[in-house]
PDB file of C-alpha atoms in Angstrom:
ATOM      1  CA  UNK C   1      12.337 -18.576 -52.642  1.00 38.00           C
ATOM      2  CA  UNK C   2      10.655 -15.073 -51.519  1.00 44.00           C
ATOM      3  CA  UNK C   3       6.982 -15.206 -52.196  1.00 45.00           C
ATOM      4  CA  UNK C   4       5.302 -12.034 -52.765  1.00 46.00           C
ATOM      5  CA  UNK C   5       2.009 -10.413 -52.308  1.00 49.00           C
ATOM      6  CA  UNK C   6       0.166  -7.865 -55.022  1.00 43.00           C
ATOM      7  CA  UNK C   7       1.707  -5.001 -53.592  1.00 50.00           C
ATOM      8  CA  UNK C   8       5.488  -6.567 -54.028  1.00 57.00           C
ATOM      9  CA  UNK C   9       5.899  -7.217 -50.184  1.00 68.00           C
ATOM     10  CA  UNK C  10       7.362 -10.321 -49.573  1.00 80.00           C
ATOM     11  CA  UNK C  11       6.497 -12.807 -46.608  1.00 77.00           C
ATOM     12  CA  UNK C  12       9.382 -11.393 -44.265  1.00 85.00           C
ATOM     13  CA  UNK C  13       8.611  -8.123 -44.983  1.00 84.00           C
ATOM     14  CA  UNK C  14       4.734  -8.013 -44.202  1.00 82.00           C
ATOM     15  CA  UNK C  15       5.934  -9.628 -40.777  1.00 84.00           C
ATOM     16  CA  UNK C  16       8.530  -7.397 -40.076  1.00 88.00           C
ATOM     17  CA  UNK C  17       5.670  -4.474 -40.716  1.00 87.00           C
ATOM     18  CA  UNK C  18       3.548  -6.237 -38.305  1.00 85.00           C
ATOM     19  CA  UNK C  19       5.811  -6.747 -35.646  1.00 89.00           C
ATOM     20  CA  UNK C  20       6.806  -2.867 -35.579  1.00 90.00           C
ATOM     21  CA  UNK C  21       2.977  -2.203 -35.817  1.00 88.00           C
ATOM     22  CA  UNK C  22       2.710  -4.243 -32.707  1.00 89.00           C
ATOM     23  CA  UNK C  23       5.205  -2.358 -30.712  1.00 92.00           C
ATOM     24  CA  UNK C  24       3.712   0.532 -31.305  1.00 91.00           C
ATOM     25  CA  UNK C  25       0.843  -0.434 -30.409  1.00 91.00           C
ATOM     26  CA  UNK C  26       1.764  -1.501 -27.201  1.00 93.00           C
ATOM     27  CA  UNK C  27       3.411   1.315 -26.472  1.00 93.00           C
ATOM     28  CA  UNK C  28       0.154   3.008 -27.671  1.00 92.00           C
ATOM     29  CA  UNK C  29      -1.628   0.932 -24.726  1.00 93.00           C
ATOM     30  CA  UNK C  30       0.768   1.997 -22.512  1.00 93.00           C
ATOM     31  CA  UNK C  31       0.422   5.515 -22.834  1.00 92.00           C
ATOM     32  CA  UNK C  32      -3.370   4.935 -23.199  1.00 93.00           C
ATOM     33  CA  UNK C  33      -3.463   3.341 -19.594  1.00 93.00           C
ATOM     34  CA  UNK C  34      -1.075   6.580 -18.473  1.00 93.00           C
ATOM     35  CA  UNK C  35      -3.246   8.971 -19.613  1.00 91.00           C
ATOM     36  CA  UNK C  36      -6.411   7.444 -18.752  1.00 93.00           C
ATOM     37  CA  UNK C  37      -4.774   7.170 -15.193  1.00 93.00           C
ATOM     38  CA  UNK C  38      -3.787  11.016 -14.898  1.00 92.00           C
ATOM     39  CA  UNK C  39      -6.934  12.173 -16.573  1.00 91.00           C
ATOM     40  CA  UNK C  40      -8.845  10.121 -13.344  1.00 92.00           C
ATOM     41  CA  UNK C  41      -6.769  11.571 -11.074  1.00 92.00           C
ATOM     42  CA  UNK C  42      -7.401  15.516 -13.005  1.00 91.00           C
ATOM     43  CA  UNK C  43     -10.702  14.967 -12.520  1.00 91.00           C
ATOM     44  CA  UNK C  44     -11.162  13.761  -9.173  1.00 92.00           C
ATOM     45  CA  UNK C  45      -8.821  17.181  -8.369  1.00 91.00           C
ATOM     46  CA  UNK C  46     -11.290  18.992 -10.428  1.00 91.00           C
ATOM     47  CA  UNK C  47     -14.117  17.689  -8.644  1.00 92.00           C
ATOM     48  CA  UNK C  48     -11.945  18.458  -5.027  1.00 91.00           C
ATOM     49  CA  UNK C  49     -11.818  22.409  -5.800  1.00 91.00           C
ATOM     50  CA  UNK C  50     -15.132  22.577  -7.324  1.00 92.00           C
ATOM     51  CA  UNK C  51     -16.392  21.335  -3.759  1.00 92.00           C
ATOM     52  CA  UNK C  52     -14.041  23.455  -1.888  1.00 92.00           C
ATOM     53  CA  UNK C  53     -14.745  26.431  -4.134  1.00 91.00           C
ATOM     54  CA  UNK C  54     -18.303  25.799  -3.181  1.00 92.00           C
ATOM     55  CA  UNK C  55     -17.863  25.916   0.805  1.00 91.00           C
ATOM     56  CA  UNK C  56     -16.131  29.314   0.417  1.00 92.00           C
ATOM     57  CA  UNK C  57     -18.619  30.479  -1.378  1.00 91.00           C
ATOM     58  CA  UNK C  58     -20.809  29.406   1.278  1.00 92.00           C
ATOM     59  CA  UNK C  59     -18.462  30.602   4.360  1.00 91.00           C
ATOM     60  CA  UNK C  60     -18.644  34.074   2.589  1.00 91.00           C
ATOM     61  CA  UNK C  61     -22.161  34.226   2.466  1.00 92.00           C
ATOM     62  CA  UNK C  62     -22.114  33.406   5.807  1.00 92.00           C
ATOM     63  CA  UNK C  63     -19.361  36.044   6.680  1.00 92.00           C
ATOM     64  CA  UNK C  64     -21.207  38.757   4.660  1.00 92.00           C
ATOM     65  CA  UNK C  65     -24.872  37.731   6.808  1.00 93.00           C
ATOM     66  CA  UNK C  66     -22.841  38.051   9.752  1.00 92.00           C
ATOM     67  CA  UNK C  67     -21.341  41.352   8.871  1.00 92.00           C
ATOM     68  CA  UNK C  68     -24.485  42.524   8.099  1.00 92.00           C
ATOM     69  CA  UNK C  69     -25.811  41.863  11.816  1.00 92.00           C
ATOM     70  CA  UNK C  70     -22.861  43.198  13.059  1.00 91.00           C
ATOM     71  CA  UNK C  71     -23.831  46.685  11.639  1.00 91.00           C
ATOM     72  CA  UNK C  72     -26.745  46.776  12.108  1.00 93.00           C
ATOM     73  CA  UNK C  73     -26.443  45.944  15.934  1.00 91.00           C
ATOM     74  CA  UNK C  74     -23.313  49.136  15.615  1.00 91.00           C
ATOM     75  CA  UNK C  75     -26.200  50.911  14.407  1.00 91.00           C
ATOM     76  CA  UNK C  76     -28.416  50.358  16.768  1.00 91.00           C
ATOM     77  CA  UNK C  77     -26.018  50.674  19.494  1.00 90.00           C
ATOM     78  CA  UNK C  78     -24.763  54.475  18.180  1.00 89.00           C
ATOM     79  CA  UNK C  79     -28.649  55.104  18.764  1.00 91.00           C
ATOM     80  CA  UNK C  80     -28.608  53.904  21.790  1.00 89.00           C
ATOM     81  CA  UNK C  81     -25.639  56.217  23.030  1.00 89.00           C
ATOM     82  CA  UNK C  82     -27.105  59.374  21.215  1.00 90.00           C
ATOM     83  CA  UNK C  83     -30.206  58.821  22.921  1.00 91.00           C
ATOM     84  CA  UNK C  84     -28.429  58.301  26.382  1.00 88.00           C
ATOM     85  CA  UNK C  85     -26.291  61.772  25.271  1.00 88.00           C
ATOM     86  CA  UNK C  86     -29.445  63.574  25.034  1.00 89.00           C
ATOM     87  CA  UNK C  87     -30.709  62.297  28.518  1.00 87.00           C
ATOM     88  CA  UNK C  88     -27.097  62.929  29.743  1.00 85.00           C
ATOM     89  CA  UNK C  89     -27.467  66.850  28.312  1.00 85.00           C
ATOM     90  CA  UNK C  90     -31.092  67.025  29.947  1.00 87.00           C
ATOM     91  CA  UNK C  91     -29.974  65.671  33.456  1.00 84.00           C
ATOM     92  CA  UNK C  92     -27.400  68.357  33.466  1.00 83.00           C
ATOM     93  CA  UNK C  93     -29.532  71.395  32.298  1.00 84.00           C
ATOM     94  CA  UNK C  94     -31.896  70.223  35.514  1.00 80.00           C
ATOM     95  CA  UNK C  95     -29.493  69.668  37.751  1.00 78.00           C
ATOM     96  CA  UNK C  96     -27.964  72.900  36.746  1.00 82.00           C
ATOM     97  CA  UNK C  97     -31.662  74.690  37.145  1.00 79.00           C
ATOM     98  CA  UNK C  98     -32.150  72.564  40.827  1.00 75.00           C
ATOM     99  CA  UNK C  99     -28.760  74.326  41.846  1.00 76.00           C
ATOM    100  CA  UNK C 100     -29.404  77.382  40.557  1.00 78.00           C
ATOM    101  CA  UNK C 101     -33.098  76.887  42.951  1.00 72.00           C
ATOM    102  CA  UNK C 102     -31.034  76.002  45.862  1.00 70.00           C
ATOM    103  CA  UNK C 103     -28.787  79.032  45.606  1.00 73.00           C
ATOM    104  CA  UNK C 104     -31.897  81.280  45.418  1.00 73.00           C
ATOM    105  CA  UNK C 105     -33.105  79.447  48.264  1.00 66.00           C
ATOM    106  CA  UNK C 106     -30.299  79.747  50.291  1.00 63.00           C
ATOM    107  CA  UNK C 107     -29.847  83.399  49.676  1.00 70.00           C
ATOM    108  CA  UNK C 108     -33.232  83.679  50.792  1.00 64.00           C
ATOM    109  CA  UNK C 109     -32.211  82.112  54.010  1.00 58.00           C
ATOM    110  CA  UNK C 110     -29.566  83.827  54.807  1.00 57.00           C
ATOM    111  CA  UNK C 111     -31.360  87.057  53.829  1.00 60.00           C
ATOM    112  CA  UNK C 112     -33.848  86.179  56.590  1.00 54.00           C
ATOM    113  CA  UNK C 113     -31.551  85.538  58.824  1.00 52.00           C
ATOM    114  CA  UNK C 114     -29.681  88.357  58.502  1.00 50.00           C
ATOM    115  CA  UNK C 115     -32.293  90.159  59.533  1.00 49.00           C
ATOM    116  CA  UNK C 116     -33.533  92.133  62.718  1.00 48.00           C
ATOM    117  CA  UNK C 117     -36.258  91.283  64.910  1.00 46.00           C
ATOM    118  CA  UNK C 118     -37.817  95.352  64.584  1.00 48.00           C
ATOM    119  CA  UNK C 119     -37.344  94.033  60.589  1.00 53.00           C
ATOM    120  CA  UNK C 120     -39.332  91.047  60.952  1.00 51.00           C
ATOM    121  CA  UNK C 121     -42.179  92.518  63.016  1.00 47.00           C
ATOM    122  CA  UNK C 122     -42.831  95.159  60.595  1.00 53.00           C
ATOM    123  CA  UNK C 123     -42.757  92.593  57.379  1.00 58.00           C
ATOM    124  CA  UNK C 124     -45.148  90.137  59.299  1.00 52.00           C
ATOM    125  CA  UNK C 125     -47.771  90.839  61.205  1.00 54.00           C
ATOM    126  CA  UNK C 126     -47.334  87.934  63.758  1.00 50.00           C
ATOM    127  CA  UNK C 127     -44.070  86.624  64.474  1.00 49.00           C
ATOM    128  CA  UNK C 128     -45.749  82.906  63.966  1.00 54.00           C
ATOM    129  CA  UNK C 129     -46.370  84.371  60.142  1.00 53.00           C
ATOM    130  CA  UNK C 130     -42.458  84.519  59.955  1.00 52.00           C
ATOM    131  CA  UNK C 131     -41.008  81.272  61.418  1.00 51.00           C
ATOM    132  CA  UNK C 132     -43.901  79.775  59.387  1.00 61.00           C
ATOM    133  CA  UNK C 133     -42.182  81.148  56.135  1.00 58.00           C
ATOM    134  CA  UNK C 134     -39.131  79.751  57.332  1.00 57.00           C
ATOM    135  CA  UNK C 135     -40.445  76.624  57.598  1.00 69.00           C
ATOM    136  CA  UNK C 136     -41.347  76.345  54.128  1.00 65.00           C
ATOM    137  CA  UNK C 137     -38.446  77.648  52.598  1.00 62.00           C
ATOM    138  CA  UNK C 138     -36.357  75.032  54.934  1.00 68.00           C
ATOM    139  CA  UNK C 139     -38.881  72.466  53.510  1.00 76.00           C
ATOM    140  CA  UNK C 140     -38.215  74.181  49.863  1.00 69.00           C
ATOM    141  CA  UNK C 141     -34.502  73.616  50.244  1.00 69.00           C
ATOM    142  CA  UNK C 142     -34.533  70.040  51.323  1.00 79.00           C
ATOM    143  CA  UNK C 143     -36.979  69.132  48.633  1.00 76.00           C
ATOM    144  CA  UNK C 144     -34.709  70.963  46.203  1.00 70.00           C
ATOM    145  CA  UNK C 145     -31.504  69.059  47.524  1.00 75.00           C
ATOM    146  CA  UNK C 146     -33.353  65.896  47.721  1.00 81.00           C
ATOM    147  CA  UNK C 147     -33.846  66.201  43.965  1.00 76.00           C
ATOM    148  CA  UNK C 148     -30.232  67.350  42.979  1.00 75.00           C
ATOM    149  CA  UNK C 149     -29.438  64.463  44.651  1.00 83.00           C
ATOM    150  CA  UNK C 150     -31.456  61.975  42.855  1.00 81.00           C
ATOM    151  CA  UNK C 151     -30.659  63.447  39.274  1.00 78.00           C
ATOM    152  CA  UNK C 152     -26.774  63.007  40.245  1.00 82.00           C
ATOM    153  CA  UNK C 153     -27.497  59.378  40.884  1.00 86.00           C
ATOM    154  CA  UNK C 154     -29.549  59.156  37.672  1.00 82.00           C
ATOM    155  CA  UNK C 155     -26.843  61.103  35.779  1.00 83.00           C
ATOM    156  CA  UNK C 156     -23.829  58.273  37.393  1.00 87.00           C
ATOM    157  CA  UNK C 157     -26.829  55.769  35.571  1.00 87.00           C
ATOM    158  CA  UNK C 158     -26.665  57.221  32.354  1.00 84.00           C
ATOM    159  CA  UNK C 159     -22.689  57.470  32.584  1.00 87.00           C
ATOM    160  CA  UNK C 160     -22.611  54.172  33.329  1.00 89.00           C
ATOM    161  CA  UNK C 161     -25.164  52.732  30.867  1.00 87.00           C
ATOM    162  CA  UNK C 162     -23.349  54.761  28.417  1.00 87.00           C
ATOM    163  CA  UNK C 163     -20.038  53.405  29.322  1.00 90.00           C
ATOM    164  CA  UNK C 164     -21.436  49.929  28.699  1.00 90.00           C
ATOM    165  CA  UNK C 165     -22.904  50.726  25.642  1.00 88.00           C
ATOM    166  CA  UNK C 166     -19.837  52.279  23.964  1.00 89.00           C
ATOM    167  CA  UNK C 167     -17.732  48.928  25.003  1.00 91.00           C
ATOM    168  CA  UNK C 168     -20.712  47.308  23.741  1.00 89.00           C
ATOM    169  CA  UNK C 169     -19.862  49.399  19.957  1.00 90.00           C
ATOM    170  CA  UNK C 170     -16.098  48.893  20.387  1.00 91.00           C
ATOM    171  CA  UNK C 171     -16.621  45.655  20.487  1.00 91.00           C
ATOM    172  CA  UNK C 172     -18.650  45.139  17.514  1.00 91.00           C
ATOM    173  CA  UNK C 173     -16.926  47.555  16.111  1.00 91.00           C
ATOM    174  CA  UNK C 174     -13.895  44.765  16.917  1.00 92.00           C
ATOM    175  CA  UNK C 175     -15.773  41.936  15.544  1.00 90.00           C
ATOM    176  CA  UNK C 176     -16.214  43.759  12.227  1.00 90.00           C
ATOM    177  CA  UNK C 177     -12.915  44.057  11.432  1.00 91.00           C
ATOM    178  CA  UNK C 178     -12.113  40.522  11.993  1.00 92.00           C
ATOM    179  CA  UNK C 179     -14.944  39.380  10.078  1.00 91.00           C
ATOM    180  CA  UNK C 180     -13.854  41.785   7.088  1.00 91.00           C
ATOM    181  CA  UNK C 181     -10.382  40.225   7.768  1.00 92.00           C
ATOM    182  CA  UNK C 182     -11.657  36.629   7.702  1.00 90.00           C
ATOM    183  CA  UNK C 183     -13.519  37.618   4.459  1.00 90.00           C
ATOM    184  CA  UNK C 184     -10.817  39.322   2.909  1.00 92.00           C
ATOM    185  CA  UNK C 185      -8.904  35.916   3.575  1.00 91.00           C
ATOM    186  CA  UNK C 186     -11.434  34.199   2.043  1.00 91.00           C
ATOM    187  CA  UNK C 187     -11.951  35.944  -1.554  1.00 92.00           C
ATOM    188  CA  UNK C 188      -8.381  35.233  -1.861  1.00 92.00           C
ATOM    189  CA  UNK C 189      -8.707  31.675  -1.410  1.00 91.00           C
ATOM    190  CA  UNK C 190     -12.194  31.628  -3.470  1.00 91.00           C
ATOM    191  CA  UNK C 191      -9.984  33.474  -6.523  1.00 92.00           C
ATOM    192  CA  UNK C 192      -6.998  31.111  -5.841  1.00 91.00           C
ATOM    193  CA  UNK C 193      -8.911  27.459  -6.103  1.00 91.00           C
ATOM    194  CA  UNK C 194     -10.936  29.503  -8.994  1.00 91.00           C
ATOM    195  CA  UNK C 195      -7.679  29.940 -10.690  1.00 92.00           C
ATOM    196  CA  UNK C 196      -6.152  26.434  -9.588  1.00 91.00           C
ATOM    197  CA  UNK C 197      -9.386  25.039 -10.585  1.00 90.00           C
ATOM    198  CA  UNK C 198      -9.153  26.474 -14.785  1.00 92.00           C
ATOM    199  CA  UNK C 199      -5.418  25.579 -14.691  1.00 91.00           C
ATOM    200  CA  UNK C 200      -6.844  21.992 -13.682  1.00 91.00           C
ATOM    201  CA  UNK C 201      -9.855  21.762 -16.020  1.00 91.00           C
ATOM    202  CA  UNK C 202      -7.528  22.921 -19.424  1.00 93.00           C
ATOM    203  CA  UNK C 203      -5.515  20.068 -17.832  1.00 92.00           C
ATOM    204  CA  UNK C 204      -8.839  17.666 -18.264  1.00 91.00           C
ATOM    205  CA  UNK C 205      -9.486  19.106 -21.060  1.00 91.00           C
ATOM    206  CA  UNK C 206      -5.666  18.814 -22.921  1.00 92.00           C
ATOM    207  CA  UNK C 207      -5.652  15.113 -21.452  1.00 91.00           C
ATOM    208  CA  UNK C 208      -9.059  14.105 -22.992  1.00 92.00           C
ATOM    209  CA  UNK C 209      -7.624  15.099 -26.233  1.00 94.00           C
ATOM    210  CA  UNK C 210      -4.404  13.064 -26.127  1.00 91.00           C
ATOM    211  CA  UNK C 211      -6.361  10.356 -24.738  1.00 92.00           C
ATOM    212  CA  UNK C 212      -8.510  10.686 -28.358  1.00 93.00           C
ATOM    213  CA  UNK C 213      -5.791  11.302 -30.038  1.00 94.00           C
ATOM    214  CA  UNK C 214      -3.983   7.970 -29.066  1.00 92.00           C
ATOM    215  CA  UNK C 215      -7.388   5.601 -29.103  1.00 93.00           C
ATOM    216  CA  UNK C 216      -8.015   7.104 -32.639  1.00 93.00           C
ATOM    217  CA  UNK C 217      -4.280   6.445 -34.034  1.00 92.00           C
ATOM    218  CA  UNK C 218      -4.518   2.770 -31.865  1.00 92.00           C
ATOM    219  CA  UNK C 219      -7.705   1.808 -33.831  1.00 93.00           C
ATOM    220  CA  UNK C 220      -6.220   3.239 -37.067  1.00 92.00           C
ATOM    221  CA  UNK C 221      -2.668   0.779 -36.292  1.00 90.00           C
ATOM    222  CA  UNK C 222      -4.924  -2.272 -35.641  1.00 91.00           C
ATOM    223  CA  UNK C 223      -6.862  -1.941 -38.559  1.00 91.00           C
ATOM    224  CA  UNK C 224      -3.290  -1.533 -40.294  1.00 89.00           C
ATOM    225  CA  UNK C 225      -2.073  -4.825 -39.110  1.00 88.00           C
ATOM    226  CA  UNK C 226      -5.322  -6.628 -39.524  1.00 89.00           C
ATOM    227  CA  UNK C 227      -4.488  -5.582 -43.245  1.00 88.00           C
ATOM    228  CA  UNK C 228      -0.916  -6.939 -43.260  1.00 84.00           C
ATOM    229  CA  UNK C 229      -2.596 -10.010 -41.843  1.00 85.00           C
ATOM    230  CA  UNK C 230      -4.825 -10.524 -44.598  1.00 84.00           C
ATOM    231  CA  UNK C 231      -1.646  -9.883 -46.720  1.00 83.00           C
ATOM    232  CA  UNK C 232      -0.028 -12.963 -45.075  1.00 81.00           C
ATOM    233  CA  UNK C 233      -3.142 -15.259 -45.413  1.00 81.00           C
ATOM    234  CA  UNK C 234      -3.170 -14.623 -49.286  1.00 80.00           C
ATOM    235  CA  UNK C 235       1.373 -14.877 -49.696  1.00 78.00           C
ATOM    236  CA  UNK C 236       0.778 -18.176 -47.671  1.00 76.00           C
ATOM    237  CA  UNK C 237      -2.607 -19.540 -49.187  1.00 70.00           C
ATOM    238  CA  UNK C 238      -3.731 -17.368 -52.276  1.00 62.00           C
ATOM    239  CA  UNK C 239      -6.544 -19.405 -52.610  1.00 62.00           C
ATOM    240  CA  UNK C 240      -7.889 -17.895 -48.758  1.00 51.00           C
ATOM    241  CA  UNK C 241     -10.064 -14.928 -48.124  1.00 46.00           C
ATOM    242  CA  UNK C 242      -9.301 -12.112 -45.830  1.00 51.00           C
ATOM    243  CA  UNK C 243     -10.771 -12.761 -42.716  1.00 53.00           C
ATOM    244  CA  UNK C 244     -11.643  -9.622 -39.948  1.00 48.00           C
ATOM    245  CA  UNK C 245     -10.846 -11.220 -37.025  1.00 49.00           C
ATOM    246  CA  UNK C 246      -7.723 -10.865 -34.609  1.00 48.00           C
ATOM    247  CA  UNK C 247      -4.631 -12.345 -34.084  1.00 46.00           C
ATOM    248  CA  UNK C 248      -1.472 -13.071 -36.454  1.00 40.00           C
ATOM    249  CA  UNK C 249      -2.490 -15.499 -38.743  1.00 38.00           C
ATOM    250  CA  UNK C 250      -5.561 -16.442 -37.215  1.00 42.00           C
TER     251      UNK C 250
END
């Protein structure tokens, strides 16, 4: 004989119900435990690119303070070789005025020189007055070559200071571009884990939900079969109240 229940479910029936309800919501569980398991696993990624997103962000500050440096020590450099330019240019206008005092002195000599003794008596009036101008115009000429000399060795100075200083440029000059390279390197990475790092958090995000979405219809089934239950207790004693508690039958 096939008892039945208020709502016209009989005994087999309400277990049969339960039994699927079960299933399901093992199978529930199982996916609960899946996506509780991914969502970890998002979210320890998540964490992973916010941290590396965060040392590129640092690096490029770094790169950006470095750059900075760089041009300003360019800057100071350029100075540096302008400055030498102009000491370069004024070395050569004196060593061009000392030559042009050594020709005149020369000329003089040989002017003197050239001249006759009947010449020279009549232009001094002792012939000591003469050889003593010729003294000082010898001591004129070496003074003026002694000082063409030193202003070529201060000029092969200047060349070679700015020689040093212009490798010094190139090659911060060099060290600029590889720090805009490294940079440039780096905003692409920064913009890539920025991008990996949304794709990863909607992921979080979308996982979350059908994590919800599962607990929510898993409380909703177990409250279902806690009902059937109760059916059961009344088909098989209708004299016994429902009881909220779990397991079949209690």
């Amino acid at each position: 004989v096939c008892t039945y229940n208020a709502y016209g479910a009989t005994e087999s029936e309400l277990r049969a119900r339960m039994e699927a309800q079960q299933k399901e919501i093992l199978q529930l569980e199982a996916e609960i435990a899946a996506y509780q398991k991914t969502l970890s696993e998002t979210s320890a990624q998540s964490k992973t690119l916010q941290q590396e997103v965060l040392r590129i962000e640092t690096q490029l500050k770094k790169l950006n303070s470095d750059m900075r440096l760089t041009k300003n020590r360019i800057a100071a450099t350029e100075l540096q070789i302008e400055d030498l330019d102009g000491n370069i240019a004024e070395n050569e206008s004196n060593m061009e005025a000392q030559r042009r005092a050594l020709a005149e002195t020369l000329q003089t000599v040989y002017q003197t020189d050239g001249s006759s003794l009947i010449e020279v008596m009549l232009e001094n009036e002792y012939i000591s007055d003469f050889f003593g101008k010729l003294e000082d115009i010898q001591r004129l000429e070496q003074s003026i070559h002694d000082d063409l000399m030193s202003l070529r060795e201060l000029k092969t100075l200047l060349q070679n200071e700015r020689a040093d200083r212009t490798q010094q440029k190139d090659s911060l000059s060099q060290l600029n571009r590889e720090l805009e390279s490294r940079r440039s390197i780096e905003e692409d990475a920064k913009q890539s884990k920025k991008i990996l790092l949304t794709v990863t958090k909607n992921e979080e995000t979308r996982y979350q939900q059908l994590l919800r979405e599962r607990e929510t219809k898993r409380e909703a089934m177990l409250a279902e079969t806690q009902r059937i239950e109760d059916q059961l207790r009344q088909l098989i004693n209708p004299s016994a109240l429902p009881e909220s508690r779990g397991g079949v039958l209690g």
